[in-house]
């Protein structure tokens, strides 16, 4: 049972790390770059089904030039249409990935495109995803409100909305994540529970589709 639990934990890491970065960014302390620790949630819908589209072969280095190639600040504002438009693009990177941060200020980030490595099975078996999410149920910090699988982008793709509470702050986020084989990426928006400016499924799917297309051109 221990190896199975470790496997489930890795799946939770891959699927939910990108969903949780907004907690630190929205909290009073704030942060200007995508980062965070995975947490668990309670799914209310089925998980993404794999598509027949071939995956990319490797996660490219996340640089300022790559982020600019994948999506400009003007394109991010056109797609997401935030009430406070982004004015700058900041690339961040680490050992396991990185992020393109479309920033209006140090504490307002209308869009993050977040990348991280995936070393698990491709596609991820649906039974493994279901078991991992079931294992993570009961968390009081993060609740997944919607999970809608989408075909035709990458190997697996899904739109997710969630609410989260951390250190007295409650916020919400919408995410469109894509598994491309050896790595994940997602288009992420976040904000306060009330009055937050969140991207819709159509907007974030447009973001993810553009990233997918331009990754294949790079």
mmCIF file of N, CA, C and O in Angstrom, residues 21-94:
data_model
loop_
_atom_site.group_PDB
_atom_site.id
_atom_site.type_symbol
_atom_site.label_atom_id
_atom_site.label_comp_id
_atom_site.label_asym_id
_atom_site.label_seq_id
_atom_site.Cartn_x
_atom_site.Cartn_y
_atom_site.Cartn_z
ATOM 1 N N UNK A 21 -1.025 27.817 -6.212
ATOM 2 C CA UNK A 21 -0.077 28.911 -6.107
ATOM 3 C C UNK A 21 -0.758 30.225 -5.759
ATOM 4 O O UNK A 21 -0.143 31.114 -5.185
ATOM 5 N N UNK A 22 -2.035 30.360 -6.089
ATOM 6 C CA UNK A 22 -2.706 31.639 -5.871
ATOM 7 C C UNK A 22 -2.925 31.937 -4.405
ATOM 8 O O UNK A 22 -3.088 33.082 -4.018
ATOM 9 N N UNK A 23 -2.898 30.934 -3.525
ATOM 10 C CA UNK A 23 -3.151 31.180 -2.104
ATOM 11 C C UNK A 23 -2.116 32.135 -1.551
ATOM 12 O O UNK A 23 -2.432 33.127 -0.907
ATOM 13 N N UNK A 24 -0.842 31.867 -1.821
ATOM 14 C CA UNK A 24 0.214 32.760 -1.352
ATOM 15 C C UNK A 24 0.153 34.104 -2.055
ATOM 16 O O UNK A 24 0.363 35.148 -1.457
ATOM 17 N N UNK A 25 -0.162 34.090 -3.344
ATOM 18 C CA UNK A 25 -0.187 35.332 -4.104
ATOM 19 C C UNK A 25 -1.309 36.256 -3.663
ATOM 20 O O UNK A 25 -1.166 37.471 -3.713
ATOM 21 N N UNK A 26 -2.423 35.681 -3.242
ATOM 22 C CA UNK A 26 -3.576 36.496 -2.847
ATOM 23 C C UNK A 26 -3.541 36.887 -1.376
ATOM 24 O O UNK A 26 -4.265 37.772 -0.968
ATOM 25 N N UNK A 27 -2.755 36.200 -0.578
ATOM 26 C CA UNK A 27 -2.737 36.465 0.853
ATOM 27 C C UNK A 27 -2.122 37.828 1.124
ATOM 28 O O UNK A 27 -1.447 38.401 0.265
ATOM 29 N N UNK A 28 -2.340 38.376 2.312
ATOM 30 C CA UNK A 28 -1.841 39.714 2.596
ATOM 31 C C UNK A 28 -0.342 39.860 2.370
ATOM 32 O O UNK A 28 0.132 40.932 2.009
ATOM 33 N N UNK A 29 0.447 38.801 2.584
ATOM 34 C CA UNK A 29 1.891 38.910 2.397
ATOM 35 C C UNK A 29 2.246 39.043 0.935
ATOM 36 O O UNK A 29 3.203 39.702 0.567
ATOM 37 N N UNK A 30 1.482 38.362 0.048
ATOM 38 C CA UNK A 30 1.647 38.501 -1.397
ATOM 39 C C UNK A 30 2.938 37.926 -1.922
ATOM 40 O O UNK A 30 3.876 37.634 -1.189
ATOM 41 N N UNK A 31 3.003 37.780 -3.250
ATOM 42 C CA UNK A 31 4.223 37.381 -3.935
ATOM 43 C C UNK A 31 4.076 37.767 -5.390
ATOM 44 O O UNK A 31 2.974 37.904 -5.888
ATOM 45 N N UNK A 32 5.197 37.942 -6.078
ATOM 46 C CA UNK A 32 5.140 38.403 -7.463
ATOM 47 C C UNK A 32 5.444 37.314 -8.461
ATOM 48 O O UNK A 32 5.508 37.573 -9.648
ATOM 49 N N UNK A 33 5.637 36.084 -8.013
ATOM 50 C CA UNK A 33 5.955 35.005 -8.945
ATOM 51 C C UNK A 33 5.230 33.748 -8.541
ATOM 52 O O UNK A 33 4.954 33.521 -7.364
ATOM 53 N N UNK A 34 4.925 32.921 -9.534
ATOM 54 C CA UNK A 34 4.224 31.673 -9.261
ATOM 55 C C UNK A 34 5.096 30.740 -8.456
ATOM 56 O O UNK A 34 6.221 30.440 -8.821
ATOM 57 N N UNK A 35 4.569 30.283 -7.324
ATOM 58 C CA UNK A 35 5.263 29.297 -6.504
ATOM 59 C C UNK A 35 4.240 28.734 -5.553
ATOM 60 O O UNK A 35 3.162 29.281 -5.370
ATOM 61 N N UNK A 36 4.542 27.603 -4.903
ATOM 62 C CA UNK A 36 3.568 27.075 -3.960
ATOM 63 C C UNK A 36 3.766 25.623 -3.679
ATOM 64 O O UNK A 36 4.602 24.948 -4.272
ATOM 65 N N UNK A 37 2.961 25.112 -2.754
ATOM 66 C CA UNK A 37 3.009 23.733 -2.324
ATOM 67 C C UNK A 37 1.681 23.085 -2.619
ATOM 68 O O UNK A 37 0.635 23.673 -2.358
ATOM 69 N N UNK A 38 1.689 21.870 -3.178
ATOM 70 C CA UNK A 38 0.419 21.230 -3.521
ATOM 71 C C UNK A 38 -0.420 20.942 -2.297
ATOM 72 O O UNK A 38 0.089 20.673 -1.218
ATOM 73 N N UNK A 39 -1.733 21.008 -2.477
ATOM 74 C CA UNK A 39 -2.667 20.651 -1.419
ATOM 75 C C UNK A 39 -3.778 19.838 -2.029
ATOM 76 O O UNK A 39 -3.859 19.662 -3.230
ATOM 77 N N UNK A 40 -4.658 19.339 -1.186
ATOM 78 C CA UNK A 40 -5.663 18.403 -1.670
ATOM 79 C C UNK A 40 -7.004 19.083 -1.837
ATOM 80 O O UNK A 40 -7.248 20.173 -1.375
ATOM 81 N N UNK A 41 -7.943 18.379 -2.525
ATOM 82 C CA UNK A 41 -9.260 18.935 -2.755
ATOM 83 C C UNK A 41 -10.270 17.847 -2.986
ATOM 84 O O UNK A 41 -9.949 16.666 -3.041
ATOM 85 N N UNK A 42 -11.528 18.236 -3.138
ATOM 86 C CA UNK A 42 -12.610 17.289 -3.320
ATOM 87 C C UNK A 42 -13.236 17.477 -4.686
ATOM 88 O O UNK A 42 -13.927 18.456 -4.936
ATOM 89 N N UNK A 43 -13.001 16.581 -5.630
ATOM 90 C CA UNK A 43 -13.528 16.760 -6.981
ATOM 91 C C UNK A 43 -15.031 16.571 -7.030
ATOM 92 O O UNK A 43 -15.587 15.778 -6.297
ATOM 93 N N UNK A 44 -15.680 17.301 -7.932
ATOM 94 C CA UNK A 44 -17.122 17.149 -8.103
ATOM 95 C C UNK A 44 -17.465 16.749 -9.526
ATOM 96 O O UNK A 44 -18.619 16.758 -9.894
ATOM 97 N N UNK A 45 -16.439 16.422 -10.334
ATOM 98 C CA UNK A 45 -16.695 16.012 -11.708
ATOM 99 C C UNK A 45 -15.629 15.028 -12.139
ATOM 100 O O UNK A 45 -14.625 14.844 -11.458
ATOM 101 N N UNK A 46 -15.846 14.380 -13.278
ATOM 102 C CA UNK A 46 -14.883 13.418 -13.773
ATOM 103 C C UNK A 46 -13.604 14.105 -14.209
ATOM 104 O O UNK A 46 -13.586 15.281 -14.509
ATOM 105 N N UNK A 47 -12.511 13.344 -14.259
ATOM 106 C CA UNK A 47 -11.224 13.891 -14.647
ATOM 107 C C UNK A 47 -11.035 13.770 -16.148
ATOM 108 O O UNK A 47 -11.791 13.117 -16.847
ATOM 109 N N UNK A 48 -9.964 14.422 -16.634
ATOM 110 C CA UNK A 48 -9.781 14.572 -18.072
ATOM 111 C C UNK A 48 -9.523 13.244 -18.758
ATOM 112 O O UNK A 48 -8.837 12.378 -18.235
ATOM 113 N N UNK A 49 -10.058 13.103 -19.958
ATOM 114 C CA UNK A 49 -9.826 11.932 -20.781
ATOM 115 C C UNK A 49 -8.689 12.213 -21.757
ATOM 116 O O UNK A 49 -8.577 13.313 -22.288
ATOM 117 N N UNK A 50 -7.804 11.225 -22.010
ATOM 118 C CA UNK A 50 -6.701 11.448 -22.926
ATOM 119 C C UNK A 50 -7.187 11.605 -24.360
ATOM 120 O O UNK A 50 -8.188 11.043 -24.762
ATOM 121 N N UNK A 51 -6.445 12.392 -25.131
ATOM 122 C CA UNK A 51 -6.731 12.545 -26.547
ATOM 123 C C UNK A 51 -5.664 11.813 -27.347
ATOM 124 O O UNK A 51 -4.654 11.386 -26.821
ATOM 125 N N UNK A 52 -5.878 11.692 -28.647
ATOM 126 C CA UNK A 52 -4.938 10.982 -29.503
ATOM 127 C C UNK A 52 -3.801 11.877 -29.970
ATOM 128 O O UNK A 52 -2.896 11.420 -30.661
ATOM 129 N N UNK A 53 -3.813 13.142 -29.617
ATOM 130 C CA UNK A 53 -2.804 14.077 -30.090
ATOM 131 C C UNK A 53 -1.444 13.744 -29.490
ATOM 132 O O UNK A 53 -1.327 13.537 -28.288
ATOM 133 N N UNK A 54 -0.386 13.671 -30.288
ATOM 134 C CA UNK A 54 0.927 13.326 -29.751
ATOM 135 C C UNK A 54 1.448 14.407 -28.817
ATOM 136 O O UNK A 54 1.147 15.590 -28.962
ATOM 137 N N UNK A 55 2.260 14.002 -27.849
ATOM 138 C CA UNK A 55 2.781 14.935 -26.859
ATOM 139 C C UNK A 55 4.099 15.528 -27.321
ATOM 140 O O UNK A 55 4.762 15.032 -28.225
ATOM 141 N N UNK A 56 4.498 16.623 -26.697
ATOM 142 C CA UNK A 56 5.808 17.198 -26.911
ATOM 143 C C UNK A 56 6.849 16.343 -26.189
ATOM 144 O O UNK A 56 6.515 15.552 -25.316
ATOM 145 N N UNK A 57 8.115 16.519 -26.523
ATOM 146 C CA UNK A 57 9.140 15.604 -26.030
ATOM 147 C C UNK A 57 9.850 16.073 -24.774
ATOM 148 O O UNK A 57 10.416 15.256 -24.049
ATOM 149 N N UNK A 58 9.848 17.386 -24.482
ATOM 150 C CA UNK A 58 10.578 17.875 -23.312
ATOM 151 C C UNK A 58 10.079 19.259 -22.927
ATOM 152 O O UNK A 58 9.599 20.024 -23.775
ATOM 153 N N UNK A 59 10.202 19.583 -21.649
ATOM 154 C CA UNK A 59 9.870 20.920 -21.168
ATOM 155 C C UNK A 59 10.999 21.870 -21.530
ATOM 156 O O UNK A 59 12.138 21.671 -21.125
ATOM 157 N N UNK A 60 10.732 22.919 -22.304
ATOM 158 C CA UNK A 60 11.810 23.856 -22.649
ATOM 159 C C UNK A 60 12.164 24.726 -21.454
ATOM 160 O O UNK A 60 11.359 24.882 -20.526
ATOM 161 N N UNK A 61 13.361 25.305 -21.433
ATOM 162 C CA UNK A 61 13.699 26.264 -20.371
ATOM 163 C C UNK A 61 12.722 27.436 -20.390
ATOM 164 O O UNK A 61 12.414 27.982 -21.457
ATOM 165 N N UNK A 62 12.229 27.800 -19.215
ATOM 166 C CA UNK A 62 11.254 28.885 -19.128
ATOM 167 C C UNK A 62 12.016 30.195 -19.008
ATOM 168 O O UNK A 62 12.496 30.565 -17.936
ATOM 169 N N UNK A 63 12.147 30.891 -20.103
ATOM 170 C CA UNK A 63 12.888 32.140 -20.175
ATOM 171 C C UNK A 63 11.959 33.285 -20.550
ATOM 172 O O UNK A 63 10.816 33.070 -20.975
ATOM 173 N N UNK A 64 12.473 34.504 -20.414
ATOM 174 C CA UNK A 64 11.696 35.674 -20.818
ATOM 175 C C UNK A 64 11.352 35.597 -22.304
ATOM 176 O O UNK A 64 10.224 35.913 -22.713
ATOM 177 N N UNK A 65 12.316 35.144 -23.107
ATOM 178 C CA UNK A 65 12.082 35.050 -24.556
ATOM 179 C C UNK A 65 11.000 34.023 -24.878
ATOM 180 O O UNK A 65 10.149 34.262 -25.750
ATOM 181 N N UNK A 66 11.023 32.873 -24.190
ATOM 182 C CA UNK A 66 9.997 31.862 -24.446
ATOM 183 C C UNK A 66 8.624 32.380 -24.052
ATOM 184 O O UNK A 66 7.642 32.217 -24.794
ATOM 185 N N UNK A 67 8.528 33.005 -22.881
ATOM 186 C CA UNK A 67 7.234 33.536 -22.440
ATOM 187 C C UNK A 67 6.699 34.550 -23.441
ATOM 188 O O UNK A 67 5.505 34.547 -23.766
ATOM 189 N N UNK A 68 7.574 35.414 -23.932
ATOM 190 C CA UNK A 68 7.168 36.413 -24.918
ATOM 191 C C UNK A 68 6.691 35.747 -26.205
ATOM 192 O O UNK A 68 5.719 36.197 -26.833
ATOM 193 N N UNK A 69 7.346 34.659 -26.581
ATOM 194 C CA UNK A 69 6.944 33.934 -27.789
ATOM 195 C C UNK A 69 5.594 33.253 -27.610
ATOM 196 O O UNK A 69 4.764 33.249 -28.520
ATOM 197 N N UNK A 70 5.371 32.686 -26.424
ATOM 198 C CA UNK A 70 4.125 31.957 -26.184
ATOM 199 C C UNK A 70 2.930 32.893 -26.097
ATOM 200 O O UNK A 70 1.853 32.586 -26.615
ATOM 201 N N UNK A 71 3.119 34.041 -25.418
ATOM 202 C CA UNK A 71 2.010 34.991 -25.273
ATOM 203 C C UNK A 71 2.556 36.342 -24.858
ATOM 204 O O UNK A 71 3.260 36.443 -23.843
ATOM 205 N N UNK A 72 2.242 37.369 -25.592
ATOM 206 C CA UNK A 72 2.647 38.714 -25.221
ATOM 207 C C UNK A 72 1.704 39.269 -24.153
ATOM 208 O O UNK A 72 0.623 38.713 -23.898
ATOM 209 N N UNK A 73 2.096 40.376 -23.554
ATOM 210 C CA UNK A 73 1.236 41.037 -22.573
ATOM 211 C C UNK A 73 -0.076 41.461 -23.226
ATOM 212 O O UNK A 73 -1.162 41.280 -22.651
ATOM 213 N N UNK A 74 0.006 42.005 -24.433
ATOM 214 C CA UNK A 74 -1.210 42.437 -25.127
ATOM 215 C C UNK A 74 -2.136 41.262 -25.407
ATOM 216 O O UNK A 74 -3.368 41.370 -25.250
ATOM 217 N N UNK A 75 -1.573 40.128 -25.810
ATOM 218 C CA UNK A 75 -2.393 38.944 -26.068
ATOM 219 C C UNK A 75 -3.039 38.431 -24.784
ATOM 220 O O UNK A 75 -4.214 38.032 -24.786
ATOM 221 N N UNK A 76 -2.293 38.437 -23.678
ATOM 222 C CA UNK A 76 -2.851 38.002 -22.391
ATOM 223 C C UNK A 76 -4.028 38.880 -21.999
ATOM 224 O O UNK A 76 -5.076 38.385 -21.550
ATOM 225 N N UNK A 77 -3.886 40.187 -22.154
ATOM 226 C CA UNK A 77 -4.981 41.097 -21.807
ATOM 227 C C UNK A 77 -6.188 40.901 -22.719
ATOM 228 O O UNK A 77 -7.335 40.979 -22.273
ATOM 229 N N UNK A 78 -5.942 40.632 -23.995
ATOM 230 C CA UNK A 78 -7.044 40.414 -24.937
ATOM 231 C C UNK A 78 -7.805 39.137 -24.605
ATOM 232 O O UNK A 78 -9.041 39.096 -24.650
ATOM 233 N N UNK A 79 -7.076 38.073 -24.240
ATOM 234 C CA UNK A 79 -7.716 36.783 -23.967
ATOM 235 C C UNK A 79 -8.468 36.801 -22.639
ATOM 236 O O UNK A 79 -9.630 36.397 -22.553
ATOM 237 N N UNK A 80 -7.816 37.258 -21.572
ATOM 238 C CA UNK A 80 -8.390 37.176 -20.222
ATOM 239 C C UNK A 80 -9.262 38.388 -19.907
ATOM 240 O O UNK A 80 -10.188 38.297 -19.106
ATOM 241 N N UNK A 81 -8.972 39.538 -20.502
ATOM 242 C CA UNK A 81 -9.731 40.764 -20.287
ATOM 243 C C UNK A 81 -9.858 41.121 -18.806
ATOM 244 O O UNK A 81 -10.972 41.306 -18.285
ATOM 245 N N UNK A 82 -8.742 41.245 -18.089
ATOM 246 C CA UNK A 82 -8.812 41.580 -16.656
ATOM 247 C C UNK A 82 -9.226 43.035 -16.445
ATOM 248 O O UNK A 82 -8.949 43.893 -17.298
ATOM 249 N N UNK A 83 -9.884 43.347 -15.345
ATOM 250 C CA UNK A 83 -10.261 44.734 -15.070
ATOM 251 C C UNK A 83 -9.046 45.636 -14.886
ATOM 252 O O UNK A 83 -9.105 46.829 -15.197
ATOM 253 N N UNK A 84 -7.947 45.070 -14.360
ATOM 254 C CA UNK A 84 -6.673 45.787 -14.281
ATOM 255 C C UNK A 84 -5.697 45.083 -15.209
ATOM 256 O O UNK A 84 -5.181 44.013 -14.873
ATOM 257 N N UNK A 85 -5.456 45.622 -16.384
ATOM 258 C CA UNK A 85 -4.631 44.906 -17.358
ATOM 259 C C UNK A 85 -3.192 44.715 -16.891
ATOM 260 O O UNK A 85 -2.649 45.517 -16.122
ATOM 261 N N UNK A 86 -2.603 43.643 -17.358
ATOM 262 C CA UNK A 86 -1.174 43.408 -17.118
ATOM 263 C C UNK A 86 -0.373 44.445 -17.897
ATOM 264 O O UNK A 86 -0.762 44.873 -18.988
ATOM 265 N N UNK A 87 0.754 44.854 -17.323
ATOM 266 C CA UNK A 87 1.637 45.823 -17.981
ATOM 267 C C UNK A 87 3.039 45.281 -18.181
ATOM 268 O O UNK A 87 3.845 45.900 -18.871
ATOM 269 N N UNK A 88 3.363 44.132 -17.569
ATOM 270 C CA UNK A 88 4.701 43.572 -17.709
ATOM 271 C C UNK A 88 4.636 42.059 -17.683
ATOM 272 O O UNK A 88 3.658 41.463 -17.215
ATOM 273 N N UNK A 89 5.685 41.455 -18.189
ATOM 274 C CA UNK A 89 5.816 40.002 -18.238
ATOM 275 C C UNK A 89 7.110 39.622 -17.535
ATOM 276 O O UNK A 89 8.180 40.134 -17.877
ATOM 277 N N UNK A 90 6.992 38.730 -16.542
ATOM 278 C CA UNK A 90 8.161 38.293 -15.779
ATOM 279 C C UNK A 90 8.231 36.773 -15.824
ATOM 280 O O UNK A 90 7.288 36.085 -15.419
ATOM 281 N N UNK A 91 9.342 36.251 -16.321
ATOM 282 C CA UNK A 91 9.557 34.807 -16.341
ATOM 283 C C UNK A 91 10.282 34.385 -15.070
ATOM 284 O O UNK A 91 11.221 35.054 -14.623
ATOM 285 N N UNK A 92 9.829 33.290 -14.471
ATOM 286 C CA UNK A 92 10.511 32.703 -13.316
ATOM 287 C C UNK A 92 10.779 31.235 -13.622
ATOM 288 O O UNK A 92 10.061 30.614 -14.409
ATOM 289 N N UNK A 93 11.810 30.675 -13.024
ATOM 290 C CA UNK A 93 12.145 29.282 -13.315
ATOM 291 C C UNK A 93 12.810 28.637 -12.104
ATOM 292 O O UNK A 93 13.361 29.313 -11.234
ATOM 293 N N UNK A 94 12.722 27.315 -12.052
ATOM 294 C CA UNK A 94 13.335 26.540 -10.991
ATOM 295 C C UNK A 94 13.736 25.178 -11.507
ATOM 296 O O UNK A 94 13.735 24.931 -12.721
#
